[in-house]
Structure formats: C-alpha cells, structure tokens
XYZ file of C-alpha atoms in Angstrom:
502
model
C 31.782 -41.559 129.814
C 29.653 -44.613 129.686
C 27.687 -45.862 126.526
C 24.521 -45.040 128.680
C 25.529 -41.590 129.633
C 26.716 -40.720 126.105
C 23.575 -41.450 124.665
C 21.856 -39.592 127.351
C 23.968 -36.637 126.393
C 23.174 -36.953 122.642
C 19.480 -37.423 123.263
C 19.610 -34.039 125.398
C 21.604 -32.433 122.320
C 19.041 -34.004 119.898
C 16.183 -32.394 122.021
C 17.540 -28.912 122.164
C 18.184 -28.660 118.512
C 14.725 -29.535 117.920
C 13.337 -27.430 120.211
C 15.538 -24.464 118.691
C 14.086 -25.474 115.372
C 10.676 -25.560 116.368
C 11.064 -22.340 118.006
C 12.256 -20.854 114.903
C 9.821 -22.294 112.633
C 7.129 -21.002 115.449
C 8.451 -17.715 115.002
C 8.311 -17.570 111.321
C 5.091 -18.497 110.930
C 4.193 -16.162 113.645
C 5.808 -13.654 111.667
C 4.126 -14.566 108.300
C 0.763 -14.489 110.142
C 1.079 -10.950 111.543
C 2.219 -9.766 108.530
C -0.635 -11.464 106.644
C 2.170 -13.301 104.251
C 3.330 -9.764 103.032
C 6.639 -8.129 103.585
C 6.573 -5.125 105.810
C 9.239 -2.289 105.437
C 10.119 0.222 108.008
C 12.382 3.316 107.235
C 12.569 6.818 109.138
C 13.102 10.315 108.176
C 15.517 12.493 109.760
C 13.571 13.250 113.028
C 13.734 9.454 113.195
C 10.169 8.897 113.138
C 8.619 6.376 110.511
C 8.007 7.374 107.212
C 4.672 6.655 105.339
C 4.724 5.759 101.613
C 4.838 8.934 100.299
C 7.409 10.181 102.729
C 9.397 7.147 101.409
C 9.280 7.782 97.986
C 9.991 11.361 98.751
C 13.446 10.249 99.864
C 14.049 7.498 97.136
C 13.129 10.243 94.196
C 14.798 13.444 95.983
C 11.816 14.819 96.473
C 10.191 14.285 92.980
C 7.522 11.753 94.147
C 5.411 9.754 92.503
C 6.483 10.870 89.054
C 9.875 9.642 89.206
C 9.480 6.446 91.603
C 11.451 3.481 90.612
C 11.074 0.729 92.987
C 11.047 -2.585 91.468
C 10.863 -6.230 92.254
C 13.831 -7.894 90.494
C 14.981 -11.758 90.359
C 17.518 -11.888 92.767
C 20.098 -13.727 90.476
C 19.575 -12.281 86.907
C 18.265 -8.772 88.079
C 15.608 -9.050 85.532
C 12.594 -6.916 86.321
C 9.552 -8.879 87.927
C 7.125 -5.654 88.617
C 7.590 -2.377 88.865
C 6.365 0.010 91.597
C 5.405 -3.115 94.080
C 5.594 -0.804 97.160
C 2.268 0.083 98.846
C 0.828 1.634 101.276
C 0.386 0.312 104.613
C -0.855 1.615 108.371
C 1.128 -0.852 110.167
C 4.595 0.454 108.507
C 6.372 2.679 105.566
C 5.324 0.037 103.077
C 4.593 -3.357 102.185
C 5.308 -5.480 99.075
C 3.625 -9.123 98.075
C 6.586 -11.533 97.002
C 6.499 -13.396 93.798
C 5.692 -17.476 94.731
C 8.417 -19.071 92.524
C 11.397 -16.673 92.389
C 13.667 -15.312 95.038
C 13.267 -11.576 94.665
C 15.115 -8.449 95.681
C 13.852 -5.061 95.730
C 15.808 -2.243 93.716
C 15.156 1.570 94.290
C 17.393 4.480 94.845
C 18.490 5.531 98.204
C 20.221 8.618 99.876
C 23.355 7.932 101.532
C 26.024 10.494 102.623
C 27.895 9.854 99.655
C 24.912 10.370 97.411
C 22.002 8.184 95.933
C 22.890 4.339 95.519
C 20.840 1.709 93.987
C 20.089 -0.484 96.849
C 19.549 -4.293 95.901
C 17.512 -5.516 99.324
C 17.441 -9.361 99.545
C 14.052 -10.337 100.762
C 14.089 -13.020 103.453
C 10.407 -13.599 103.157
C 7.038 -12.437 104.759
C 7.752 -10.449 107.754
C 8.794 -6.980 109.099
C 12.057 -5.365 108.605
C 14.065 -2.232 108.749
C 14.511 -1.460 104.897
C 17.932 -0.425 105.757
C 18.896 -3.015 107.491
C 18.364 -5.868 105.134
C 20.443 -3.685 102.382
C 23.016 -3.551 104.812
C 23.169 -7.188 105.158
C 22.838 -7.998 101.726
C 25.917 -5.781 101.051
C 27.662 -7.138 104.213
C 27.184 -10.951 103.493
C 28.326 -10.343 99.576
C 31.681 -8.845 100.879
C 32.151 -12.019 103.023
C 32.592 -13.752 99.533
C 35.772 -11.564 98.787
C 39.154 -13.213 99.581
C 42.240 -11.637 101.408
C 40.362 -8.565 101.741
C 41.933 -7.957 105.220
C 45.311 -6.292 104.262
C 43.671 -4.107 101.384
C 43.184 -0.307 102.407
C 40.824 1.947 101.106
C 43.066 4.776 99.504
C 40.237 7.546 100.397
C 39.741 6.771 104.028
C 43.178 5.224 104.696
C 41.333 2.410 106.766
C 41.553 -1.238 105.797
C 38.556 -3.021 104.359
C 38.296 -5.311 107.320
C 37.972 -2.351 109.907
C 35.334 -0.945 107.645
C 33.272 -4.355 107.661
C 33.735 -4.473 111.864
C 32.023 -1.040 111.888
C 29.030 -2.833 110.065
C 29.130 -5.778 111.981
C 28.726 -3.873 114.920
C 25.837 -1.713 113.573
C 23.988 -4.795 112.471
C 24.407 -6.499 115.798
C 23.010 -3.331 117.238
C 19.974 -3.660 115.172
C 19.304 -7.195 116.057
C 19.046 -5.855 119.614
C 16.368 -3.233 119.156
C 12.658 -4.450 118.752
C 10.819 -1.222 118.347
C 10.310 -0.298 114.505
C 11.265 2.973 114.764
C 14.568 2.605 116.785
C 15.478 -0.309 114.716
C 15.045 1.584 111.470
C 16.970 4.281 112.916
C 19.943 2.086 113.928
C 19.372 0.282 110.473
C 20.131 3.387 108.604
C 23.788 3.591 110.670
C 24.480 -0.044 109.313
C 23.346 0.835 105.729
C 25.951 3.775 105.821
C 28.632 1.397 107.089
C 27.938 -1.370 104.775
C 28.069 1.421 101.982
C 31.362 2.925 103.040
C 32.631 -0.922 103.309
C 31.827 -1.475 99.754
C 33.110 1.730 97.995
C 36.513 0.930 100.085
C 36.396 -2.544 98.759
C 35.979 -1.276 95.421
C 38.744 1.547 95.615
C 41.191 -1.133 97.404
C 40.811 -3.669 94.761
C 41.375 -1.537 91.795
C 44.769 -0.374 93.218
C 45.545 -3.874 94.333
C 44.344 -5.891 90.978
C 46.628 -6.606 87.929
C 46.776 -3.637 85.548
C 45.490 -5.537 82.566
C 42.128 -3.916 82.028
C 42.456 -0.558 79.814
C 41.501 2.667 81.294
C 39.254 4.116 78.530
C 37.812 7.654 77.752
C 35.689 8.870 75.000
C 36.337 11.790 72.433
C 32.999 13.136 71.034
C 34.635 15.488 68.509
C 38.405 14.929 66.962
C 40.631 17.155 69.018
C 44.122 18.213 66.961
C 47.271 16.223 67.612
C 48.846 18.318 70.224
C 45.342 18.327 72.407
C 45.344 14.575 72.168
C 48.934 14.449 73.927
C 47.642 16.860 76.312
C 44.515 14.853 77.356
C 46.270 11.640 77.086
C 49.094 12.854 79.445
C 47.297 12.874 82.866
C 45.889 9.241 82.172
C 49.155 7.592 81.844
C 49.821 7.900 85.292
C 47.505 5.184 86.018
C 49.947 2.680 84.821
C 47.449 0.884 82.306
C 47.180 0.650 78.722
C 44.730 3.630 77.338
C 41.782 3.332 75.189
C 39.806 5.975 73.319
C 36.337 5.744 71.778
C 35.999 7.897 68.577
C 32.452 9.209 68.165
C 31.914 10.256 64.419
C 29.032 12.084 63.933
C 28.720 12.293 60.160
C 30.692 9.538 58.182
C 29.570 11.292 55.047
C 31.447 14.631 55.879
C 35.097 14.438 54.229
C 36.289 17.280 56.516
C 35.494 15.631 59.858
C 36.424 12.030 58.472
C 40.060 13.231 57.534
C 40.012 14.797 60.845
C 39.087 11.619 62.568
C 42.033 9.862 60.595
C 44.260 12.244 61.900
C 43.265 11.314 65.429
C 43.401 7.752 65.561
C 46.881 8.100 63.885
C 47.659 10.194 66.592
C 46.465 7.943 69.441
C 48.477 5.060 68.092
C 51.249 7.111 67.783
C 51.149 7.943 71.473
C 50.647 4.279 72.188
C 46.954 4.222 72.821
C 44.308 1.986 71.560
C 41.246 3.222 69.419
C 37.560 2.139 69.419
C 35.423 3.310 66.918
C 31.973 3.439 67.444
C 29.641 2.372 64.797
C 26.680 4.614 65.808
C 25.600 6.396 68.578
C 22.389 5.510 70.365
C 20.713 8.693 69.556
C 21.696 8.412 65.587
C 20.800 4.820 65.624
C 17.205 5.568 66.162
C 16.988 8.113 63.351
C 18.908 6.938 60.555
C 17.241 5.355 57.681
C 18.448 1.961 56.601
C 20.297 3.082 53.509
C 21.973 5.847 55.555
C 23.128 3.164 58.195
C 24.489 0.973 55.699
C 26.331 3.813 54.019
C 27.889 4.726 57.038
C 28.922 1.315 58.299
C 30.733 0.954 54.690
C 32.548 4.375 55.050
C 33.781 3.405 58.594
C 35.067 0.051 57.863
C 36.971 1.810 54.781
C 38.336 4.647 56.816
C 39.377 2.549 60.093
C 40.568 -0.754 59.109
C 42.969 -0.537 61.681
C 40.956 0.202 64.512
C 41.776 -1.826 67.400
C 38.111 -2.185 68.835
C 34.449 -1.356 67.493
C 31.635 -0.434 69.566
C 28.982 -2.299 67.540
C 25.830 -1.127 69.326
C 25.566 1.374 71.968
C 23.270 1.811 74.850
C 21.175 -0.925 73.555
C 17.486 -1.266 75.576
C 17.273 2.540 75.739
C 13.723 3.245 75.250
C 14.349 5.931 72.780
C 16.043 3.274 70.367
C 13.186 1.757 68.454
C 12.420 -2.019 67.270
C 15.534 -1.562 64.239
C 18.422 -1.089 67.058
C 19.191 -4.919 67.634
C 18.854 -5.945 63.863
C 21.213 -3.288 62.897
C 23.586 -3.897 65.850
C 23.652 -7.603 64.785
C 24.123 -6.588 61.201
C 27.225 -4.283 61.992
C 28.583 -7.218 64.080
C 28.396 -10.102 61.654
C 29.951 -7.429 58.818
C 32.914 -6.750 61.287
C 33.252 -10.030 62.294
C 33.518 -11.200 58.596
C 35.539 -8.350 56.966
C 39.175 -9.372 56.670
C 40.145 -5.985 57.753
C 38.102 -5.824 61.104
C 37.460 -9.387 62.119
C 40.638 -9.361 64.393
C 39.468 -6.218 65.986
C 37.544 -6.616 69.639
C 33.778 -6.103 69.318
C 32.214 -4.415 72.045
C 28.359 -4.457 72.650
C 27.014 -1.846 75.097
C 23.972 -2.355 76.985
C 21.915 0.844 78.661
C 21.943 0.344 82.493
C 18.603 0.885 84.366
C 16.962 -1.363 86.547
C 13.628 0.489 87.408
C 13.795 4.246 86.057
C 12.002 3.250 83.047
C 9.955 0.413 81.219
C 10.305 -3.256 82.480
C 10.829 -4.336 79.131
C 13.540 -1.857 78.819
C 15.219 -2.732 81.717
C 19.129 -3.882 81.700
C 18.758 -7.570 82.147
C 15.181 -7.846 80.927
C 16.759 -6.639 77.709
C 19.430 -9.028 77.786
C 17.318 -11.859 78.397
C 14.492 -10.924 76.211
C 15.150 -9.089 73.130
C 19.002 -9.951 72.308
C 19.507 -12.321 69.638
C 21.988 -15.520 70.889
C 23.877 -14.631 67.586
C 24.804 -11.092 68.927
C 26.379 -12.290 72.085
C 27.962 -15.481 70.332
C 30.017 -12.599 68.114
C 30.825 -10.023 70.827
C 33.860 -10.138 72.600
C 32.887 -7.895 75.290
C 29.837 -7.058 76.971
C 29.827 -3.275 78.415
C 27.386 -0.746 80.122
C 26.548 2.515 79.839
C 25.980 4.366 83.227
C 24.568 8.019 83.922
C 23.914 8.091 87.796
C 21.802 11.091 87.401
C 19.365 9.173 85.806
C 20.127 5.626 86.813
C 21.750 5.658 90.390
C 24.401 2.795 90.819
C 26.923 3.488 93.528
C 27.383 0.786 96.052
C 25.289 -1.728 93.838
C 27.893 -1.362 91.096
C 29.848 -4.750 91.925
C 26.636 -6.848 92.445
C 25.297 -5.358 88.925
C 28.518 -6.007 87.121
C 28.319 -9.535 88.779
C 24.994 -9.984 86.842
C 26.609 -8.770 83.685
C 29.173 -11.335 83.945
C 26.969 -14.013 84.377
C 24.966 -12.835 81.138
C 28.355 -12.390 79.165
C 29.416 -16.100 79.995
C 32.668 -16.247 79.042
C 33.611 -13.169 77.489
C 34.724 -9.979 79.448
C 32.669 -7.241 80.543
C 33.142 -3.420 80.479
C 32.186 -0.114 82.234
C 31.713 1.437 78.453
C 30.029 4.834 79.276
C 29.971 6.753 82.280
C 29.286 10.572 82.721
C 28.293 13.114 85.025
C 27.229 16.641 85.256
C 26.741 17.560 81.577
C 24.027 19.897 80.684
C 21.842 16.624 78.812
C 22.397 15.114 82.305
C 21.570 17.862 85.094
C 17.977 17.258 84.719
C 18.168 13.562 86.415
C 16.712 14.036 89.905
C 19.423 11.961 91.562
C 22.845 12.962 92.744
C 26.084 11.254 93.685
C 28.970 12.961 95.600
C 27.473 16.454 96.213
C 23.919 17.327 95.948
C 24.830 20.969 94.764
C 28.646 21.036 93.202
C 28.485 19.218 90.018
C 32.481 19.178 89.838
C 32.806 17.356 92.868
C 30.060 15.107 91.838
C 31.626 14.258 88.748
C 35.045 13.733 90.587
C 33.529 10.994 92.923
C 31.487 9.582 90.444
C 34.471 8.979 88.156
C 36.670 7.647 91.242
C 34.024 5.275 92.703
C 32.505 3.482 89.537
C 35.867 3.210 87.784
C 37.492 1.529 90.748
C 34.497 -0.478 91.123
C 35.185 -1.751 87.462
C 38.927 -1.939 87.247
C 39.066 -3.915 90.876
C 37.647 -7.061 88.790
C 39.469 -9.511 86.968
C 36.895 -10.069 84.273
C 36.640 -6.368 82.905
C 38.250 -5.283 79.762
C 38.016 -1.610 80.129
C 36.640 1.392 81.995
C 34.795 3.706 81.982
C 35.125 5.164 78.548
C 34.048 8.696 80.106
C 31.806 10.281 77.710
C 32.308 13.814 78.064
C 36.024 13.562 78.431
C 37.183 16.524 75.990
C 34.872 18.864 77.298
C 35.479 17.772 80.873
C 39.050 17.542 80.707
C 39.807 20.900 78.586
C 36.748 23.269 79.255
C 36.212 22.624 83.238
C 38.301 23.956 85.839
C 38.859 20.509 87.302
C 39.278 17.985 84.803
C 38.544 14.135 85.194
C 42.007 12.702 83.595
C 44.066 12.789 87.191
C 40.934 11.452 89.153
C 40.346 8.578 86.890
C 44.286 7.731 86.793
C 44.260 7.434 90.504
C 41.383 5.719 90.711
C 42.822 3.144 88.175
C 46.430 3.106 89.570
C 47.708 -0.268 89.026
C 50.311 -1.573 91.344
C 53.780 -1.546 90.677
C 56.161 -4.377 90.573
C 56.733 -3.964 94.118
C 53.133 -4.283 94.982
C 52.083 -0.720 95.696
C 49.954 1.161 93.653
C 51.792 3.614 91.498
C 50.137 6.618 92.252
C 48.031 7.677 95.472
C 44.441 7.998 96.097
C-alpha cells in the first residue's frame, strides 16, 4: 500500500472512531435529557408488568412495605451510607433517584431471588433509564471477571463449572441489550440477575473447596457444655480438614459455678485440639453493665483464661442498642489484653455489626468503621470480623463485595465472618428469608453452607462463621449444622480434591 493510500485509510478509521464517540456522547446526553439528569429504574412483578414504587418496596421488604424499607445509596468503594431511602416515585418508571455529584455511588437494597433475599449492590453508571436487575446482574458479572483461574472450578452444589454458570449470565445480559421496551427488558433482566447470583454462589462454594485450608472453621458455645458434649459437637466439624475455633460466651463472670464450667470446657477444647476464643462481653451486656462491673468482669476473665488462644475484644460494634460507651470499653479491653503478659500473644478480634441500610445511617457498618472507630482500636486489633444475621440484614450474593470492603478497612489485618445465625426465636421476627420462605431448617442449612463458603474461600480470612447457636442447633434440632459447616468448609486434600463432598 502506498503512503497516500495508508494515510487515507488512517483518516477514514479516525473519522469512524470520532463518529462512534460523538454518537455515544449524543446518546448519553439524550438519555440524561430524557430522564432530567435522574436515574430511572424499572422492575416487574410476577405477571411481567412494571411495578410502581409501592410495589417495588413490597418486593424489597418481603411484603412489609415502608416500615422496613432498606434502600440506601452507598459510596461504591467504601460502602459507607450516603443517604437512606433514596428511591422516589416516578410516573415514567418503577422508581427514580438522584445521584451525588462527587462520589461514585451504588444502590443497596434487599431483593428476592430463587435462593432467598440477597443484598443487591447496584452500580449506577449515570443518569438514564435502566432495568434494576440488569444493573445488579452486570455489577456481579463484571466483578467475577476479576477472578483468576475460575474456569476449572466446579460448584459442589450444582455440579457445573463456574465458567458455565457465568456463560448463562452473559447470554442473559446479551438478551437484555437486544430489548428496548422497558417491561420486557426488566423481565429479561430478572433472568440475568438469577443467573448472576447463581454464578456468584457457585464461585463462592467452589473457591472454598479449592482454597488452602488455613482459615479456621469456627462455632460458638453460648453455655458451657460437659466434656462428652464437647467431643460430640466437635466431631462432625473435623471432616472439614481445618483447625477448629470455638468462641466462649460467658454470661456472668462473677458466678463461680459458671466460671468453673467454662474453665473445664476450655481445657477440653484444648485436649480435643481445638482453639478457644473468649468473648470479653456480649453486645447486649455491653450496653447494660456499668463501668465498675465491666472492669471487674474483664479482670476476672483475664485471670481465669490466661491460655485462651484468642479474645473477641468488641462484639457487634455499631449495633444501635450499644450506646456511646461501647467503643471506649472495647478500646480499654483491647489495650489491657495487648499489654498483659498473660494475654498479649493471643489473637485480638474486633467484630462489627453488619447492616447497610436497615438501621440508622450512622450505625451502618462502614460508616461506623470510618467515623466512630478510634484508629488505635484498629491498630491494636489482629482481626476485623463481621456479625451477620440474614433475617434482619440480608447478605447472600453480596458477601464477597462486602468482605472486600471489610478487607480494605482492615488494611494488612485478616478479616473474619465472626458471627452468623439463622432461625432462632430472637431472629424469626426479621422480615427476610434465605434458603426457604417457610422451612427454617432448610434456611439455616443454606445460610450456613453459602456464607461459610463465601468467607472461607478467601485468602484474607482468619475464621468463619463462628455459628452463634451452634450447641442449640446441633443438639436440639433434628437437622444439625455441624456437617453442613464441615462440607462447606472442606479444604482440599494433598491431591487437590476437597476432603468431603458438597
């Protein structure tokens, strides 16, 4: 090709690129003008018709409506709450919202999928009209692209490769792009979201079975069991092929009989090869104890358990029932444990309470972490954990992104899923469900399986899930959770395969 022809071809190419860019900019400007600079969102009901805001909130809250609405606008990077209840009615679409000027935002809300209610973290690309589920599906799908070597991973529940699951999402998103009519596009978007959530859950479960088994599999004892019971309830967990951790929740440190029972329990745990983590104070008690009794409790615990492997220095920090003294007391306990020769070598765990929009903005997890936590408290902590109760604060397929934000907050520290529970009497009033809308045992098992796997499949996790009502669920319920936790946490054997099936 002559130089003149080459230059001519280059000019044509440049002109074509410029034309595409100009067209794209024009479309964006037209979209922004049509929506008055707002984000319009479409969602459909089971009959395929567009929902209005009341219908959308009915779906988000599992029928409760305005009283439990949990839609929130978050900083897309940190997940700090920017505003609560940003969704407003709009005659043109299911809902509208205004974007902040200087912050990349995502919409957080609970959403029903076939697996149950998940937190959706919906990245908002700018003003325009969109299918809500399509944006949520795209957010999940694009985040999964950052994973490496997922093609060979197999979801132990569906038996499909992660790549095959992701191909379903890609096909569903392509179908959305080919549909302009809002209701029809929203219907196809719902299918794309189902596929994206299935791919994310499959990826989480597959990673847990392929990641090194260095993270601890943890449960919680809320009362001191006898030595034979300790062995009985630990036995199903050993199938995971991981070291075990048990949190001890001491009710009354001034009760000699209770303390003696806990001392025997800790000794038996060590005899069984498990590690023990002593909780300084449960969040409910932390809000009611006066300073004198808190100090006396801390003294007694340190005296009684100098050989504890770990200490939970603060429990459910950010809970709106805690009051203003919670962080000061947690810092005091953390300082004391870090300075005492008896306890300084033990791992110090700080647990935050998970909620992104179901409570006050100032109590949301990452707002508390950024605004209220003393830098010294994070500096003296070895692990930053999260307490999650899906019936009150859905998580589901958003678990990996939430844990990413927790890891960014923790810096060079490890993170943990340091409290998890489902289906107890004090939890069943929560409006959301996961696993099954009617069968609590099924819901408990699916929550235990999926969220344990989501945490233990990561390389920055110290322990999970520290299941709260483990003794009650393992001993008193017909279907315990021990084997479910073990299967979800199954570490690969030396040959590279998981040590037990899904």
